[in-house]
Each structure stands twice: as C-alpha cells, then as structure tokens.
Coordinates of C-alpha atoms in Angstrom, one line a residue:
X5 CA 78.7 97.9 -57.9
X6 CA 75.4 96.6 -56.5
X7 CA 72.3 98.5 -57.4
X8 CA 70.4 100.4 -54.4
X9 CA 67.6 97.4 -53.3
X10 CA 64.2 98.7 -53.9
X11 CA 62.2 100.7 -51.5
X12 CA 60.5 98.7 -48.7
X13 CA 56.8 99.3 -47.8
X14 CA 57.7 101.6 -44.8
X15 CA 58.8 104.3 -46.8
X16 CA 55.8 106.3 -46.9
X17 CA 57.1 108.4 -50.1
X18 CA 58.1 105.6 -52.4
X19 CA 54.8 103.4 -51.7
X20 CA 53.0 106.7 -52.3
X21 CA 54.6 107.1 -55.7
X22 CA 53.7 103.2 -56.6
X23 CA 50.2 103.7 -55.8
X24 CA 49.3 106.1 -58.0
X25 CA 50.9 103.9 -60.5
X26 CA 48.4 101.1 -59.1
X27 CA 45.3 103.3 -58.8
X28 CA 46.2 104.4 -62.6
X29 CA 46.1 101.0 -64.1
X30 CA 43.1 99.9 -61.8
X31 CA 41.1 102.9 -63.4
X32 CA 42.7 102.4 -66.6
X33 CA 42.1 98.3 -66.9
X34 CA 38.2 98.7 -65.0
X35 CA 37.7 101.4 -68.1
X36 CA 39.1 98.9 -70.9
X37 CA 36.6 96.3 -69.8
X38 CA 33.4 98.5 -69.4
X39 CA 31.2 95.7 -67.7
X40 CA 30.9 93.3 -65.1
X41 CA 33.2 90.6 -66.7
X42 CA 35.6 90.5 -69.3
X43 CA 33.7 90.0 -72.6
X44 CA 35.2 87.0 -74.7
X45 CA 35.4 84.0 -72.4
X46 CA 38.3 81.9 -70.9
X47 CA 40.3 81.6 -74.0
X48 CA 40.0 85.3 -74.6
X49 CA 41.4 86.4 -70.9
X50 CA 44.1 83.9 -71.1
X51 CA 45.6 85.3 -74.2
X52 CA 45.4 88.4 -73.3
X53 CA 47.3 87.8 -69.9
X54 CA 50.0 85.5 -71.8
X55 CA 50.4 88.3 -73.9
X56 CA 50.5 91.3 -71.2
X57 CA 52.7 88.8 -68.8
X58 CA 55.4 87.6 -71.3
X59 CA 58.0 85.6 -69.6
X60 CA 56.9 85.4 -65.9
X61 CA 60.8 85.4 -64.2
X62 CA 62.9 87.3 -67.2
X63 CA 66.2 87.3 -66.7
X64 CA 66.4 91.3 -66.2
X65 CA 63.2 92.8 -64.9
X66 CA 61.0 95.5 -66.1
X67 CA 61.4 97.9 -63.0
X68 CA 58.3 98.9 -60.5
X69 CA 56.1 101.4 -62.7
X70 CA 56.3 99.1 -65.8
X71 CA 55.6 95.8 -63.6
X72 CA 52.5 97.4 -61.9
X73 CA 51.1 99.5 -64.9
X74 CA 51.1 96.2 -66.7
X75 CA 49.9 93.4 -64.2
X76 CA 47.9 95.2 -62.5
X77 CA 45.6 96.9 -65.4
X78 CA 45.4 93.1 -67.1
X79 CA 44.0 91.7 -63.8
X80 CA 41.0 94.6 -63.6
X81 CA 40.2 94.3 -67.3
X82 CA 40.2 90.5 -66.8
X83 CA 38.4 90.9 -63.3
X84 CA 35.2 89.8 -62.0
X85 CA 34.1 93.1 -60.7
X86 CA 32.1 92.8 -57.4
X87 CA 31.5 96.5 -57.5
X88 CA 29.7 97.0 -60.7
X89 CA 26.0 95.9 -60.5
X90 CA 25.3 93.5 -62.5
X91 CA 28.4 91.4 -60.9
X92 CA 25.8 89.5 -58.7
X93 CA 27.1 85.6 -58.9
X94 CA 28.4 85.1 -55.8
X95 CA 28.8 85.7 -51.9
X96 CA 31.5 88.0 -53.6
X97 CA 31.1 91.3 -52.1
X98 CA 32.2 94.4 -53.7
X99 CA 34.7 95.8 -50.3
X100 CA 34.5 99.5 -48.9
X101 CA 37.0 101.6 -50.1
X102 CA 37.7 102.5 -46.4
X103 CA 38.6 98.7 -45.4
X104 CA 40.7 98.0 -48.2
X105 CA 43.0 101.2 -47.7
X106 CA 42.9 99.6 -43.9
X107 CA 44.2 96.0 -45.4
X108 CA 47.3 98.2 -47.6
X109 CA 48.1 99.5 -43.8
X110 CA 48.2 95.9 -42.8
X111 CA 50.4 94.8 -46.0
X112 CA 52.4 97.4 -45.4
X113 CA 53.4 97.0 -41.8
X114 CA 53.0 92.9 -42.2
X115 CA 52.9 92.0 -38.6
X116 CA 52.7 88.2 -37.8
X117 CA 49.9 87.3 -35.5
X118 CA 51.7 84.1 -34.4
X119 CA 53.9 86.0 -31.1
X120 CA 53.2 89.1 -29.8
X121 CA 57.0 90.6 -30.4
X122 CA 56.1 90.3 -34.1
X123 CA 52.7 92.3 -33.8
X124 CA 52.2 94.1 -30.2
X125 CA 49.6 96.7 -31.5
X126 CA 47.4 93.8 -34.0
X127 CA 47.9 91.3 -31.4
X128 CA 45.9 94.3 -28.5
X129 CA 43.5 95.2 -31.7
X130 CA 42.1 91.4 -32.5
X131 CA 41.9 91.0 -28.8
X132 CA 39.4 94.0 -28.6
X133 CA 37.6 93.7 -31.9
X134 CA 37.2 89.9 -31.1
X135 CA 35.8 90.2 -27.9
X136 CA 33.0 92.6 -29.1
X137 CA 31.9 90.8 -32.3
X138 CA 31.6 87.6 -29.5
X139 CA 29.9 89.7 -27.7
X140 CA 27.3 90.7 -30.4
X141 CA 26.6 87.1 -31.1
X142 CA 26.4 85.8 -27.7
X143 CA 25.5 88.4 -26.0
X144 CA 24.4 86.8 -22.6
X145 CA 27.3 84.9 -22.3
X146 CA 29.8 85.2 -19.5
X147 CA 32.7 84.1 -21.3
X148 CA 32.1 84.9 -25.3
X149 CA 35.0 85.0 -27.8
X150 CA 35.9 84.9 -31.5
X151 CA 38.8 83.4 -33.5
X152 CA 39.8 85.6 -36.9
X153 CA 39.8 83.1 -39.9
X154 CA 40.0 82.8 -43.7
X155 CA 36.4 82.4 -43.8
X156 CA 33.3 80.3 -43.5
X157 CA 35.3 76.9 -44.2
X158 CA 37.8 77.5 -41.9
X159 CA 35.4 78.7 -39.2
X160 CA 33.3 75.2 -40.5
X161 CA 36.5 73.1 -40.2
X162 CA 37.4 74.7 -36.2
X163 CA 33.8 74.2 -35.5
X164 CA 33.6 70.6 -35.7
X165 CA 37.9 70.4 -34.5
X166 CA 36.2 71.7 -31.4
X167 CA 32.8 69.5 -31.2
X168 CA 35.6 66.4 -32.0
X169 CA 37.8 67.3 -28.9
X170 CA 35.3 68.2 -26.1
X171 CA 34.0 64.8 -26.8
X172 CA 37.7 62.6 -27.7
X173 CA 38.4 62.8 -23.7
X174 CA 35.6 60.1 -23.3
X175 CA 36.7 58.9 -26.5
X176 CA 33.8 59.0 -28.8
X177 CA 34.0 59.8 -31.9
X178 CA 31.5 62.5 -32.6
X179 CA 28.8 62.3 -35.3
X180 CA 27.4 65.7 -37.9
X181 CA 24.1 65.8 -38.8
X182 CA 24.0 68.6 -41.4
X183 CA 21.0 69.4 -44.4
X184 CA 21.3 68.9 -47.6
X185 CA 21.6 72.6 -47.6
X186 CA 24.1 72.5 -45.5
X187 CA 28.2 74.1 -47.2
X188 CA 29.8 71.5 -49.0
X189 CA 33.1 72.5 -46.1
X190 CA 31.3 69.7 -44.0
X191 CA 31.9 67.1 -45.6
X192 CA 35.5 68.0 -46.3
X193 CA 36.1 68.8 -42.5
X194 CA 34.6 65.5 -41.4
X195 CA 37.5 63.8 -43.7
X196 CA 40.1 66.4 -42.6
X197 CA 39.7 65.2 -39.1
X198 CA 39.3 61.6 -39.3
X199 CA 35.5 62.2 -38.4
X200 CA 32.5 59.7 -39.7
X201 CA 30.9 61.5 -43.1
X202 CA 28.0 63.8 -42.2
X203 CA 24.7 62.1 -41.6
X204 CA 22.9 64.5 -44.3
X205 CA 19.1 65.2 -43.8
X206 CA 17.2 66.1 -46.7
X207 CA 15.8 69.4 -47.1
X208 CA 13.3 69.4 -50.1
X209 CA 11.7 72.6 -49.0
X210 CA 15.1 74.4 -48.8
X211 CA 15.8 74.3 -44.9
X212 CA 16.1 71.8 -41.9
X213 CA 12.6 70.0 -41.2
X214 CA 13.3 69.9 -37.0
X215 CA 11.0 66.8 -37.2
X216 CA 13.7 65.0 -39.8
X217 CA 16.9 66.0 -37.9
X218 CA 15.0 64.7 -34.6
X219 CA 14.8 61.3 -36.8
X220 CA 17.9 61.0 -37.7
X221 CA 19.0 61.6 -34.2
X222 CA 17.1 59.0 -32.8
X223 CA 19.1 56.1 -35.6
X224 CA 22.3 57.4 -33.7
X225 CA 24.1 56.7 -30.5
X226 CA 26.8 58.7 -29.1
X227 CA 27.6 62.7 -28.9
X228 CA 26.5 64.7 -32.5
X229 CA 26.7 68.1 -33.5
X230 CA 23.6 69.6 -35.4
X231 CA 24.4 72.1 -38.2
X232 CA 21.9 74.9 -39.1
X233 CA 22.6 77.3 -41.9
X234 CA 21.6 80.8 -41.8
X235 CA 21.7 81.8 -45.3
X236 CA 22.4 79.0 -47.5
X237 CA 24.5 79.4 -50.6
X238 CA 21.9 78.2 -53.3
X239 CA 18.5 80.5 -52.1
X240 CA 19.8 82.3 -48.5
X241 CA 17.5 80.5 -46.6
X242 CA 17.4 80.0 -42.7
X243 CA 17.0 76.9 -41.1
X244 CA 14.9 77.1 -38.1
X245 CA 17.1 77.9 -35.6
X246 CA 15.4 78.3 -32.2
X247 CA 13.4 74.8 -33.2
X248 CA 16.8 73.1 -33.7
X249 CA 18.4 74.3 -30.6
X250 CA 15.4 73.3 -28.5
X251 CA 16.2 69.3 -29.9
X252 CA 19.3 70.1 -29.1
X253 CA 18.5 70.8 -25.6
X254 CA 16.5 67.8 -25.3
X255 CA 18.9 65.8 -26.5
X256 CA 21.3 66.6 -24.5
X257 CA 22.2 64.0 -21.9
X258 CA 24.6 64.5 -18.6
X259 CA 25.2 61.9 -16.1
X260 CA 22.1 62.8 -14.6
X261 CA 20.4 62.1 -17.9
X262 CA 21.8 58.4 -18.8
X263 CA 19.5 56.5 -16.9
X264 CA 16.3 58.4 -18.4
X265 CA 14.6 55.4 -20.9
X266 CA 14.3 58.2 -24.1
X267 CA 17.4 59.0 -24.3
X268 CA 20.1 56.6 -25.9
X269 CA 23.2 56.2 -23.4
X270 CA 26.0 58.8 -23.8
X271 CA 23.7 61.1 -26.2
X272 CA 24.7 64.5 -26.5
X273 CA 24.0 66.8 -29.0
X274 CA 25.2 70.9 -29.8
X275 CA 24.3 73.3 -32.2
X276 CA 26.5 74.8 -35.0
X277 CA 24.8 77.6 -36.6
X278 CA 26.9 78.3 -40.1
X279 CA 25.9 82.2 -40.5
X280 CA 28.8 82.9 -42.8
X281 CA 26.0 84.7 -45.3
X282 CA 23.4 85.6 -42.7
X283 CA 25.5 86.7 -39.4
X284 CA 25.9 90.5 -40.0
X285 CA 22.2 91.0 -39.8
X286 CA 23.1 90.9 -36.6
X287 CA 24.2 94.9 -37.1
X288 CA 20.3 95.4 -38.7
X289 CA 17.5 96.7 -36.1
X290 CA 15.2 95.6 -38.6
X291 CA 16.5 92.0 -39.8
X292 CA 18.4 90.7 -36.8
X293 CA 15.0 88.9 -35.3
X294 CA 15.7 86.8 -38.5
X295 CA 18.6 85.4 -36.4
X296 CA 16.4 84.5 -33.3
X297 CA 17.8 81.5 -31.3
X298 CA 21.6 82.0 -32.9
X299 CA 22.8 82.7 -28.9
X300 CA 21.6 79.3 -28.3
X301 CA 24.5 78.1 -30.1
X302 CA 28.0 76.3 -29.2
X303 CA 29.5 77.7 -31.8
X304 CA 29.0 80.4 -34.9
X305 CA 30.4 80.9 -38.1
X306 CA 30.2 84.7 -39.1
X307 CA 32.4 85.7 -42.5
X308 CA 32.6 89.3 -42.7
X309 CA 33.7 89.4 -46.9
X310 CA 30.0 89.1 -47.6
X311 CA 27.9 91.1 -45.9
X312 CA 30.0 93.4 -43.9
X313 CA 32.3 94.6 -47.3
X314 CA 35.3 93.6 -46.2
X315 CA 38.1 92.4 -48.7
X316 CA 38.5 88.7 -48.3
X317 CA 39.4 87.2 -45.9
X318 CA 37.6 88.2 -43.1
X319 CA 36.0 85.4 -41.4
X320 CA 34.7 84.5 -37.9
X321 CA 34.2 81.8 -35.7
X322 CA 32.4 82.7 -32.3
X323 CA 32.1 80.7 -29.1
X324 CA 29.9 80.7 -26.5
X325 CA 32.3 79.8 -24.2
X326 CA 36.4 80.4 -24.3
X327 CA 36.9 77.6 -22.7
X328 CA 36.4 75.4 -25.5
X329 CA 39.8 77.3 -27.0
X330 CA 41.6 76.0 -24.9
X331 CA 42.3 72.6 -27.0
X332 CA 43.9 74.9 -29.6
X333 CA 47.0 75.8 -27.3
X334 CA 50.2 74.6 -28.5
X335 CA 53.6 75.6 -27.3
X336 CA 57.2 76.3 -29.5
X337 CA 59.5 78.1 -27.9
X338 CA 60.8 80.5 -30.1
X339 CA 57.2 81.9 -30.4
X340 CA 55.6 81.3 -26.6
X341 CA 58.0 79.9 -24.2
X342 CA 56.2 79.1 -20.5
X343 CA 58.5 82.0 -18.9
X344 CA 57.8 84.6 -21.5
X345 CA 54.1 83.7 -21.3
X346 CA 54.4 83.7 -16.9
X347 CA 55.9 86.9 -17.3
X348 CA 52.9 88.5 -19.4
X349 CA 53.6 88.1 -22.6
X350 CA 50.3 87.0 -25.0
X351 CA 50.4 83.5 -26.2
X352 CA 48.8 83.9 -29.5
X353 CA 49.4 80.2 -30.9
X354 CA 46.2 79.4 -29.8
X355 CA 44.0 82.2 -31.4
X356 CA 44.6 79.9 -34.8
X357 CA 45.4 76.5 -36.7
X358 CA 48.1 78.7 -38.8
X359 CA 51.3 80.3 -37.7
X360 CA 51.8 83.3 -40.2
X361 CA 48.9 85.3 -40.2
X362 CA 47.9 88.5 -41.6
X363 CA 46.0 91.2 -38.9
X364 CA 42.9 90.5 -41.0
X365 CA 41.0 92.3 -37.8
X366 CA 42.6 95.7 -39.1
X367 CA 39.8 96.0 -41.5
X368 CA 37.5 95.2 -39.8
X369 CA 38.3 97.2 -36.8
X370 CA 38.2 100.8 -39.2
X371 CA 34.8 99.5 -40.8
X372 CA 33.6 99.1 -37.4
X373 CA 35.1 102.4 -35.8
X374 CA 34.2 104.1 -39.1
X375 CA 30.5 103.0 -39.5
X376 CA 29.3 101.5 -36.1
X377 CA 26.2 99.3 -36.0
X378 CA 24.1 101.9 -37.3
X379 CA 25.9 102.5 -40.5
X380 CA 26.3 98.7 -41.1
X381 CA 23.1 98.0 -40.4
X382 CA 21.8 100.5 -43.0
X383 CA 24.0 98.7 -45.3
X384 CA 22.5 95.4 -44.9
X385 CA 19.0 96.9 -44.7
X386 CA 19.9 98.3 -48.6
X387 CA 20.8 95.2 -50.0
X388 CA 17.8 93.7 -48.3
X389 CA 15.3 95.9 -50.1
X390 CA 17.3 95.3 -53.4
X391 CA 16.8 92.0 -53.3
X392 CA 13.1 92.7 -52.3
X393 CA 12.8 95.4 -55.5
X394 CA 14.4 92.9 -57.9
X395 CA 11.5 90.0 -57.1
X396 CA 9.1 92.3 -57.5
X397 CA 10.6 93.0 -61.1
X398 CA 10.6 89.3 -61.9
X399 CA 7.1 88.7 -60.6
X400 CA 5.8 91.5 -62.9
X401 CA 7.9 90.2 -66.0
X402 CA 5.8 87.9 -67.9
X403 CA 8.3 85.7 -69.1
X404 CA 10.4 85.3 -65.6
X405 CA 9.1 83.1 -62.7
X406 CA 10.3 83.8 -59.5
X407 CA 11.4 81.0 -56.7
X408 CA 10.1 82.7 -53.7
X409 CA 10.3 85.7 -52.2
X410 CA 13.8 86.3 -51.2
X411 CA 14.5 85.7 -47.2
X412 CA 18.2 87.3 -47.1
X413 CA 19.7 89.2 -50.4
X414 CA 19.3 86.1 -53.0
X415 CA 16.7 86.0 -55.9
X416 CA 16.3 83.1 -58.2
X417 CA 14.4 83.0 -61.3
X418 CA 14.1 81.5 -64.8
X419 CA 12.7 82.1 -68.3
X420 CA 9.5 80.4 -68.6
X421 CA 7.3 79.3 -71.9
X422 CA 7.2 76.6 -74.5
X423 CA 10.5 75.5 -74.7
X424 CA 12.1 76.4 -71.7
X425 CA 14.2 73.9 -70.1
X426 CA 16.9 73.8 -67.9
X427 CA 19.4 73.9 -70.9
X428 CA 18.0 76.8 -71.9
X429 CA 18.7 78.7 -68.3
X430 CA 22.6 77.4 -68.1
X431 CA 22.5 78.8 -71.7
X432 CA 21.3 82.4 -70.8
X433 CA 23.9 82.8 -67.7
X434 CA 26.8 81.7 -70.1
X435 CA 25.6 83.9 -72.8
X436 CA 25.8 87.0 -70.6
X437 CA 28.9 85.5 -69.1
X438 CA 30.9 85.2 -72.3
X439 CA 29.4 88.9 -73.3
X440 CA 30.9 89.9 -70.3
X441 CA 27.5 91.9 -69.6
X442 CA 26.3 90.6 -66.5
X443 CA 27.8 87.9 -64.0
X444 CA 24.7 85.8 -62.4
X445 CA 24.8 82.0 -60.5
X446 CA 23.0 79.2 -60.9
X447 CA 21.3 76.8 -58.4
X448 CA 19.1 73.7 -58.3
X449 CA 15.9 74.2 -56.4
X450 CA 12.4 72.3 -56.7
X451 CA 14.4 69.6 -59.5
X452 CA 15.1 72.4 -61.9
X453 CA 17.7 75.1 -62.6
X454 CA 17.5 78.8 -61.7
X455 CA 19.4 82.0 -62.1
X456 CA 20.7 83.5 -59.2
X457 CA 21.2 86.7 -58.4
X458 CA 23.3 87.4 -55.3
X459 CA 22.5 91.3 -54.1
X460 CA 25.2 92.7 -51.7
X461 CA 26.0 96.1 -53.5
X462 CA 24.7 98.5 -51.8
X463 CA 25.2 101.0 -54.3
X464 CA 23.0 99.1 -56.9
X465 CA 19.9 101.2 -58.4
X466 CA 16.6 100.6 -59.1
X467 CA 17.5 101.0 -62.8
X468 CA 20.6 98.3 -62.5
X469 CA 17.7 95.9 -61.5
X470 CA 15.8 96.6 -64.4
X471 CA 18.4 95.9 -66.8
X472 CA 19.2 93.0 -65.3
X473 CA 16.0 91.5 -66.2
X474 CA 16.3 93.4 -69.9
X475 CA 19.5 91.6 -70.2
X476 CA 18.3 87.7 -69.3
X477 CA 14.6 89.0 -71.1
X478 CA 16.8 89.1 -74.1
X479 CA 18.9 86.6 -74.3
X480 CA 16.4 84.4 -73.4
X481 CA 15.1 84.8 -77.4
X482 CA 18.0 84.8 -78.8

C-alpha cells in the first residue's frame, strides 16, 4: 500500500507545523554562527555542508522535520547575513520581515504570471502596483508603465531589447554609449542581442562628463542610447542626469531635423537612466531632488531588493510610454489565443521575456500598502544618515582616509601610513572575511583599492559603525 503523499502548501495546518520547524533552525543556525559570515572560510562551509547534506538523493528520505531542521539551519550558519550590521558588502539588502512572509503567500499559492487562468488575482495586483510605481517615476506621463523583473540586469537587458526594436523598423542597428561606471549587464546585453559592444566613456571622476559623452556622440552616426547610472556599484555616484538628457534632446533628430548641418543624418539619441541602487529615493521628501531629470528618461531601471527591502528578486523596468511594450507581444495559444484575448481575457505574455513567473509584485504590493511613501522614505532617509555617520567616523580616525563624502548609502575608505598598499587593504577585507566578523567590498577608485561599505540596514546603530572601524583599525596591524 502506497503511503499518503505529503501535504501540499494549501493546507494551512500542515505548512504551519513545517514552519515552526523552519523558523527553529533559522534561529538555531543564525545563533551557531554569531556574526555576519561564517568564520573559517570556503573550505570550512563546504565541509560542514557535505557533512550536514550526506547523500543529496538517498534512496529512502529523511522525512519533512528532519530535512528542514537540517538544511535549513546549515544554510543560516553558512549564510551571509544581510541583517546583521556589519554584513555591508553588497547591494544585498537585509528584507522586511513583512515582505518575506508576503513572498511565503506567493510560494504557497504559486500562481504563474504567463495567462491569466493561472493567476486572476496576481495578474489584477501587478497591473495596479505597476501602474503606480510607473507613475512615481514618470509622473507627467500620459501613458507610464512598469514591467516586474529579476532585477537590474534584466531591466538593463529589456532596456536596450527596446532601444534595438524602435529603431530595427528603419533597420539600424542601434549604438550604447555607457561610462566606465556604467553595470557590467551592458556589455553582456549588447552581445545577447546581436548589438555593437558599448561605446564606453571614461569616467575618471566617478560619473559621466556630459562634455565626453557629447564627444563620443559626435564620432557616431545612426540612433544611440545614452546610459546614466544613478548610484553606481563601486561609490553610489550619480551621473548628471538632467545634463545628459538635455544632449539627448539635442541630439535627437526627426525628419524635420535631417537636413540641419550639426546633426549627422538619421542621429537619434534616448536616455536610459540605470537607477537599480538609486530609484527608491524616489519615496524620500528629502533625497528624491537627487533624482532630478530621471522623468526625462525613455526608460528606467528601479530594483526594489536594495533599497526598498524586498527579498530578491524584485526588480523594475519603467517606461515612459506603453507603447514601446508593445514589441514584447507574442502569441501561443494555449496561454493567449486571439478569441480569449477579444473576449477580455488579459494577455500577459507580453508583461515579460519569461513564461513561468513568480507574483514577485506580492511583496512589494504589502510593503507598499503596509508602509506607504512616508514609511519608505524614512527608511531610505536612515540609511542615508548612516552612511553620513560612518564617514564622519573614518574622517576622525587617524589611520583611515575617506574617498568622499558618500552621495547615496556607500562609504569607501582605506588604512593609510608607511606601508600601506593596496595588498594590504584586499588583506584586511579577507582577514575579517575568513573571521567571519564583518563582510565589507572592495572597489577601485582614483588607481587604488578601497574598502567598501554598503549601508542599507536600517536598523544599524551608531555603535555598529564604530566597531566597524575598530574591526578594520585592528586588523590593519595585525
């Protein structure tokens, strides 16, 4: 006789049982750990999952409880945790309790955002919650809207998919012109889509020099989409937006334009503003003038796993106008026919490159009912300040130097004295890294190497900045 299969998600009792199991081992394997990283190294978290894991298909399994106690406490003593404060690598934020229990809803009822049959209520939701994020970063539009993706490469990748096909119906091929600051997604979406390589523009002080990207416009010939970045990866840096959008403009050429003697024939150029770090100042009263110009834009990149707390993925790519989705439409029958979509069904195959998808927008939609603009704003404003608080910390530490006062949440500095050479930095960050007491990034800036720390836990204390600096004080004289 066949054993009863085990309980499906649905069942509200038995997936209430299994998370206490889950919330035990989380506590249990965060508690085991007792920092930021697990102390030991690679070779150290490797054993110690081989060991936990055993045989990863056994012949007979271990049953639910056992299976979850045991993975899941390895994976939070081996994590990187984005909640505890000295965890401050990455764009890795630490999400809000209230959007993860939002994304178990999601697992749990697993709609498909591919046909409406498969997720009538998260198919209505995105629509909504779409249309208002749009909204907040275009908001003069007529005709704003916003496609739910995995993130800021994704949202990079659609960007120039979009900027190629508005342009193949002459059939130009369209040219990038990003900085040197600029995501490395660029240059893998130009290959993806059979697109020239990015013409890159140096940015020696950090951001887009409008007078270089007008240069290197003037060497080309045909339509090109400008890239600015507002918040770049290695120092958080904006480019100068409204500057970049008014070359833009003036480089834009229509068949009224082609007989002017300045401009070269068929030049047309749009503005891609990759916000992926900087967008949700956009909630800030205080810091969204940072983001002056960004409505200027064809098209946005806002990821919401950084700052907006949401576990990954939770990214954004906003138009100005929805009529530049329309290239993404794409018909199978099983999912849109033409008479199902006639008779008023949604046609979601074109709100995405992917079929499956998860309601990603769930989260998003309680953090935003939840908090509003207010609370997310105060959020934002609080890492802010940290990041203020921590360079004023380095500057009065004698043996730190700062890089600048921090624009968005990112701080770099480096040990300084006789003797201190780039070597010496990479060996401080994997010092604490292999002690597993504090998880910091690195970055090139002014021809040397810099620690980098990456503020977007709002729940980070004066006195979490201050060891911080103890910590890299320290093992700077080791």
């Amino acid at each position: 006789m066949r054993a009863e299969p085990p309980p499906l998600a649905a069942d509200p009792t038995a997936l209430s049982r299994l998370l206490g199991t889950t919330l035990d081992a989380l506590r249990d394997g965060a508690r085991t750990r007792g920092g930021p990283l697990p102390a030991g190294g690679p070779e150290a978290v490797a054993r110690r999952v081989r060991e936990a894991l055993g045989e990863p298909l056994p012949e007979t399994g271990h049953g639910a409880d056992e299976a979850l106690r045991t993975l899941v406490r390895v994976l939070a003593e081996g994590a990187a945790d984005p909640a505890h404060p000295l965890c401050a690598a990455h764009l890795h934020t630490p999400p809000l309790a209230l959007a993860a229990a939002a994304d178990l809803a999601a697992s749990a009822l697993n709609p498909s955002m591919d046909s409406w049959d498969q997720a009538p209520a998260a198919s209505a939701i995105e629509d909504r919650v779409t249309a208002a994020l749009a909204a907040e970063v275009f908001p003069d539009a007529p005709r704003p809207d916003a496609l739910v993706t995995t993130g800021g490469t994704e949202s990079n990748q659609l960007a120039l998919l979009l900027a190629r096909e508005r342009q193949g119906r002459q059939g130009r091929a369209v040219r990038t012109v990003v900085g040197a600051n600029a995501h490395h997604s660029f240059q893998r979406a130009a290959w993806l889509l059979g697109l020239p390589e990015p013409v890159v523009v140096p940015t020696p002080r950090g951001t887009l020099d409008p007078a270089a990207v007008r240069e290197a416009l003037a060497a080309l010939t045909g339509p090109v989409l400008v890239v600015a970045t507002a918040g770049t990866t290695d120092e958080g840096l904006i480019d100068p937006i409204p500057a970049l959008a008014d070359l833009c403009a003036a480089y834009r050429a229509d068949d009224r334009a082609d007989d002017r003697a300045d401009l070269p024939e068929h030049r047309h150029a749009d503005l891609h503003v990759d916000a992926a770090y900087g967008g949700p100042l956009l909630f800030s009263r205080t810091h969204r003038p940072l983001l002056d110009g960004l409505a200027r834009a064809r098209t946005v990149t806002v990821d919401l796993h950084k700052l907006g707390w949401q576990p990954a993925a939770a990214g954004l790519l906003a138009v100005r106008d929805a009529a530049d989705l329309a290239v993404l439409g794409h018909t199978a029958a099983y999912l849109n026919a033409d008479d199902d979509t006639e008779a008023g069904l949604p046609d979601l195959l074109g709100r995405s490159l992917r079929t499956t998808r998860r309601p990603d927008v769930l989260k998003t939609a309680v953090t935003l009912r939840a908090l509003g603009r207010t609370g997310l704003g105060e959020l934002v404003d609080a890492c802010m300040d940290r990041a203020q608080e921590l360079a004023d910390l380095v500057e009065k530490a004698p043996g730190l130097d700062l890089r600048a006062r921090p624009t968005l949440t990112t701080v770099l500095f480096r040990p300084n004295g006789p003797g201190v050479t780039d070597g010496t930095v990479a060996a401080v960050r994997r010092t604490l890294l292999a002690e597993g007491r504090a998880v910091l990034g690195r970055a090139e800036a002014d021809g040397r190497l810099w620690l980098k720390a990456t503020l977007l836990n709002p729940h980070a204390t004066s006195g979490d900045l201050a060891q911080l600096i103890t910590l890299v004080e320290g093992s700077t004289h080791r």
